[in-house]
Coordinates of C-alpha atoms in Angstrom, one line a residue:
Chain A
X1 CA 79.4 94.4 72.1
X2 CA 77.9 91.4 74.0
X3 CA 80.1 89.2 73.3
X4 CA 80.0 85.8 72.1
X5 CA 76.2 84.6 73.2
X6 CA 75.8 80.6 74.2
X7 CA 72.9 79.0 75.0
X8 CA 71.7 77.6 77.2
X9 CA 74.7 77.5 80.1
X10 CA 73.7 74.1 81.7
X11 CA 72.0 71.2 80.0
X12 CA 70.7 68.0 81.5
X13 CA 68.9 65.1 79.2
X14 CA 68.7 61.7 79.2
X15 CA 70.6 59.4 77.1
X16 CA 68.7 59.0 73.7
X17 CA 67.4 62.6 73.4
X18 CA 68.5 65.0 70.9
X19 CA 70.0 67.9 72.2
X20 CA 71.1 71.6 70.5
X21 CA 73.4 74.1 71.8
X22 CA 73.2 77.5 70.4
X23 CA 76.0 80.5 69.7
X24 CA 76.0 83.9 68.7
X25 CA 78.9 85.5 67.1
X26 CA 80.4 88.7 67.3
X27 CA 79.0 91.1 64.8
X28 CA 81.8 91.1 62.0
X29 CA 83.3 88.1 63.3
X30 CA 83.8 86.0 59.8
X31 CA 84.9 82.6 61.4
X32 CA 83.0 80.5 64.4
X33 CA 84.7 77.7 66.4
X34 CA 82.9 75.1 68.3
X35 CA 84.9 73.3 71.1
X36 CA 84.6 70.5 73.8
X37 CA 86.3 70.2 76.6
X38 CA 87.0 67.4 78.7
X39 CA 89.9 66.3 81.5
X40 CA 90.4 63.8 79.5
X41 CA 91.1 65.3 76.0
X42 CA 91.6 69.1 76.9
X43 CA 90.1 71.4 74.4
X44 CA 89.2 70.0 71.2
X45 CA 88.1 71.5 67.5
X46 CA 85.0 70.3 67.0
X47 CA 84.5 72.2 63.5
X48 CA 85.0 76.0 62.7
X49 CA 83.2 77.7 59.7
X50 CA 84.7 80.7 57.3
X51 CA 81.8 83.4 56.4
X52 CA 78.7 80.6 57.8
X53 CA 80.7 77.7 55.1
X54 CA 82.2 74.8 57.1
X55 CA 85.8 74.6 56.6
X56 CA 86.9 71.7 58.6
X57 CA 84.7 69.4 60.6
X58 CA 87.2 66.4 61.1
X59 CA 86.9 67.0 65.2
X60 CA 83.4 66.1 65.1
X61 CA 83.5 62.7 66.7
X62 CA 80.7 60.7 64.7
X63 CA 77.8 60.9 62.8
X64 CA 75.4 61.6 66.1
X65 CA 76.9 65.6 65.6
X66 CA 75.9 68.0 63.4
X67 CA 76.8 71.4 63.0
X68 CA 75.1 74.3 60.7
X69 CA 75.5 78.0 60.6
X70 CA 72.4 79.0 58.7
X71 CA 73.8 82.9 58.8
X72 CA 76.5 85.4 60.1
X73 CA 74.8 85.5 63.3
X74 CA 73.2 81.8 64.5
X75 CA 75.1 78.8 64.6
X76 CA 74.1 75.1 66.4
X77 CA 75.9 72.4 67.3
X78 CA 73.3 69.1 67.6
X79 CA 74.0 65.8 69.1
X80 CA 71.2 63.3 68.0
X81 CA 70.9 61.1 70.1
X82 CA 73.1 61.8 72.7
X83 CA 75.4 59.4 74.9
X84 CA 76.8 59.7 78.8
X85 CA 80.2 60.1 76.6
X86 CA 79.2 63.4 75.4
X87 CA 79.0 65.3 78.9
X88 CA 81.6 68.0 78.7
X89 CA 82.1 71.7 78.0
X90 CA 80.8 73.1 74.6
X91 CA 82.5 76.2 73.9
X92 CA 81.6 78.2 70.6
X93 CA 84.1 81.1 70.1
X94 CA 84.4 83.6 66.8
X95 CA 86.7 85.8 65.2
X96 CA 88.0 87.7 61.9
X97 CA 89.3 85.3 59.2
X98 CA 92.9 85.7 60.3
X99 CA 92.1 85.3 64.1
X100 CA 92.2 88.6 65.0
X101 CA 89.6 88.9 68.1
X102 CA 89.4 85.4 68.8
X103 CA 86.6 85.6 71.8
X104 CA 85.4 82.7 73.5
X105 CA 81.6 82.3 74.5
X106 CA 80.8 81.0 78.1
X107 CA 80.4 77.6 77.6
X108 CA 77.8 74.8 77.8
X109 CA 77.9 72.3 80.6
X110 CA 76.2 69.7 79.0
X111 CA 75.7 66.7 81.0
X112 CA 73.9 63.1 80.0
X113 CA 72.4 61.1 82.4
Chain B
X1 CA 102.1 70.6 61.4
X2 CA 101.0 73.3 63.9
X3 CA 101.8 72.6 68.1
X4 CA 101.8 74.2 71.1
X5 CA 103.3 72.5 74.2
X6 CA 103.1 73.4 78.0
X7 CA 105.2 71.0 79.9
X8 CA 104.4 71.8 83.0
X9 CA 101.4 69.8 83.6
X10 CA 100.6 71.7 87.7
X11 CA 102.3 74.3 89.8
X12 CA 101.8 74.9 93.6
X13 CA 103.2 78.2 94.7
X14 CA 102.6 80.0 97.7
X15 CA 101.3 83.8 97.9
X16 CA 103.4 86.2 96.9
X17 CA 106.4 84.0 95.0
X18 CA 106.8 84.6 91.4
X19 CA 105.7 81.9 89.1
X20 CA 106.5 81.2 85.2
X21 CA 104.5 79.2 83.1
X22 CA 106.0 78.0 80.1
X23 CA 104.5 77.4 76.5
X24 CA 107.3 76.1 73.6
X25 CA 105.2 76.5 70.1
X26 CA 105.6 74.9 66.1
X27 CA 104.4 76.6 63.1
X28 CA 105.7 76.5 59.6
X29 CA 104.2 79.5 58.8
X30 CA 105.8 83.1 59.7
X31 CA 102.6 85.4 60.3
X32 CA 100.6 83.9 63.4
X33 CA 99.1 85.1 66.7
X34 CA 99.8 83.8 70.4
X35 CA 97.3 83.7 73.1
X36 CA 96.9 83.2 76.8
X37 CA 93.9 82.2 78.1
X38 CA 92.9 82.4 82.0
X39 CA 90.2 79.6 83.1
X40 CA 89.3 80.2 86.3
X41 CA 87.2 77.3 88.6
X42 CA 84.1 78.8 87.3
X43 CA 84.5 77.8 83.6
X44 CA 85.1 80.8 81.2
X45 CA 87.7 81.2 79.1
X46 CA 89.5 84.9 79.9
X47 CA 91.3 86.4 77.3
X48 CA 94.9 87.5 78.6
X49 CA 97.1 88.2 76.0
X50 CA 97.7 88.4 72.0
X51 CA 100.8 88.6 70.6
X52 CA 101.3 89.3 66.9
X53 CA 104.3 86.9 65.5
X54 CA 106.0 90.4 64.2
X55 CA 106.4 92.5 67.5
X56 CA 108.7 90.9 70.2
X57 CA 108.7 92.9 72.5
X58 CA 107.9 91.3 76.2
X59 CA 104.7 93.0 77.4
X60 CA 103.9 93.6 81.3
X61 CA 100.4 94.1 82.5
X62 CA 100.5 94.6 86.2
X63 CA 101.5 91.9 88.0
X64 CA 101.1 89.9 84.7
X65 CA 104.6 89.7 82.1
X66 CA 104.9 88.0 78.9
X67 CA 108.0 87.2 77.1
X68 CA 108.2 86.5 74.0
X69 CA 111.2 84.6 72.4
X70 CA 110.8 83.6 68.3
X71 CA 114.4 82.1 68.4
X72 CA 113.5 79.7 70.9
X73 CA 109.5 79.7 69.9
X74 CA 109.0 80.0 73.5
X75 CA 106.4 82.6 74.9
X76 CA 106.2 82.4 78.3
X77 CA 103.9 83.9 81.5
X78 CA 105.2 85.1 84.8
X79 CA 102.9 85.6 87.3
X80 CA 104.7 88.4 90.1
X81 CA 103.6 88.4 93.8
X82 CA 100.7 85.3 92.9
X83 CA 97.8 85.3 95.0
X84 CA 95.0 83.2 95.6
X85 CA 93.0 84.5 92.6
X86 CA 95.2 83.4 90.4
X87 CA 94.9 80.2 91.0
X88 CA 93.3 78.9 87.3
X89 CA 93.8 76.6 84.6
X90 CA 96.3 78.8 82.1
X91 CA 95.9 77.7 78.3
X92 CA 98.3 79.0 75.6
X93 CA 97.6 79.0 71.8
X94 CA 98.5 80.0 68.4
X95 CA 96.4 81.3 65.5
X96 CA 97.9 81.3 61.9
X97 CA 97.0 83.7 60.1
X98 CA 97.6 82.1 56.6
X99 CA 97.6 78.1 56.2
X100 CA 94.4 77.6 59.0
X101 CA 92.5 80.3 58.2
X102 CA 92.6 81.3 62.2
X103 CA 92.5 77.9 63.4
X104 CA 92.9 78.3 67.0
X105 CA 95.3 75.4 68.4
X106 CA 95.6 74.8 72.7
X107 CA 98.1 73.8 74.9
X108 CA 97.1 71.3 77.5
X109 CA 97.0 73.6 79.9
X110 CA 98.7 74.5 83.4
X111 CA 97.1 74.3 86.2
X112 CA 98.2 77.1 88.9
X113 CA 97.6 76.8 92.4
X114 CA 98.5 79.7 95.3
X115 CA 98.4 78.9 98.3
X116 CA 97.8 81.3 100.9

């Protein structure tokens, strides 16, 4: 197995522009984790879905992000439009409903300028 | 609510000492999973250890030994003979398996440095 798949790894845009950070899931995995990191908050929960259904999305920090997960294998995390405040780690990670397998993608570096 | 706390904030060792890093964990519920997680300078997240809530047994991988205490909800990390490649941010965490639905919750992390 590949593993969990994000795209792309770095990510550069200017303040204003919409930007959309892609993860694949493990094959079988039934729940998928998005998470930022930053020195100044650690690792946060952005939102997590249960078989592609979002469960709990009270990390996400305001309106500007989005999150779907249109099937068991594609899931994007979208911050329109996107502020210096949002540079950080994106990590996406799945695993089976009780957390068995929990795997960690490797991260987006997403930095706005 | 669920917690996990890893007081130690940064350790500087030298090569070759022992080191412990310590992780003290809440739950209410009885069936969860414990993780350590390696990240290393360059970013990923590297999967160490899982460690199912029912099997206490202390586990040793190499230089690597975990033990895990449910009376104390304590499951700590030594680190035997460090060397320079283990210097990393070290995360623990806890999955439940029942209330959260495998809600993954961090530590703050540890930072580890060896010095050569």
């Amino acid at each position: 197995d590949a593993g969990v798949i994000q795209s792309p790894r770095h990510e550069v845009t200017e303040m204003g522009q919409e930007v959309t950070l892609r993860c694949k899931p493990i094959s079988g995995h039934n729940s998928l984790f998005w998470y930022r990191q930053t020195m100044m908050r650690g690792l946060e929960l952005l939102i997590y879905f249960n078989n592609n259904v979002p469960i709990d999305d009270s990390g996400m920090p305001e309106d500007r992000f989005s999150a779907k997960m249109p099937n068991a294998s594609f899931s994007t995390l979208k911050i329109q439009p996107s502020e210096p405040r949002d540079s950080a780690v994106y990590f996406c990670a799945s695993s089976m409903l009780d957390g068995y397998g929990y795997t960690f993608g490797s991260g987006t570096r997403l930095t706005v300028v | 609510a669920q917690k996990v706390t890893q007081a130690q904030t940064e350790i500087s060792v030298v090569e070759k000492e022992d080191v412990t890093l310590d992780c003290v964990y809440e739950t209410r519920d009885t069936t969860y999973y414990l993780f350590w997680y390696k990240q290393p300078p360059s970013g990923e997240l590297v999967f160490l250890i899982r460690r199912n809530s029912f099997d206490e047994q202390n586990e040793i991988s190499g230089r690597y030994s975990w033990n895990f205490q449910k009376s104390t909800s304590s499951f700590n990390f030594t680190i035997t003979a460090s060397q320079v490649v283990d210097s990393a941010v070290y995360f623990c965490a806890l999955v439940d398996r029942g209330s959260t639905l495998g809600r993954l919750y961090f530590g703050r992390g540890t930072q580890l440095t060896v010095w050569p």
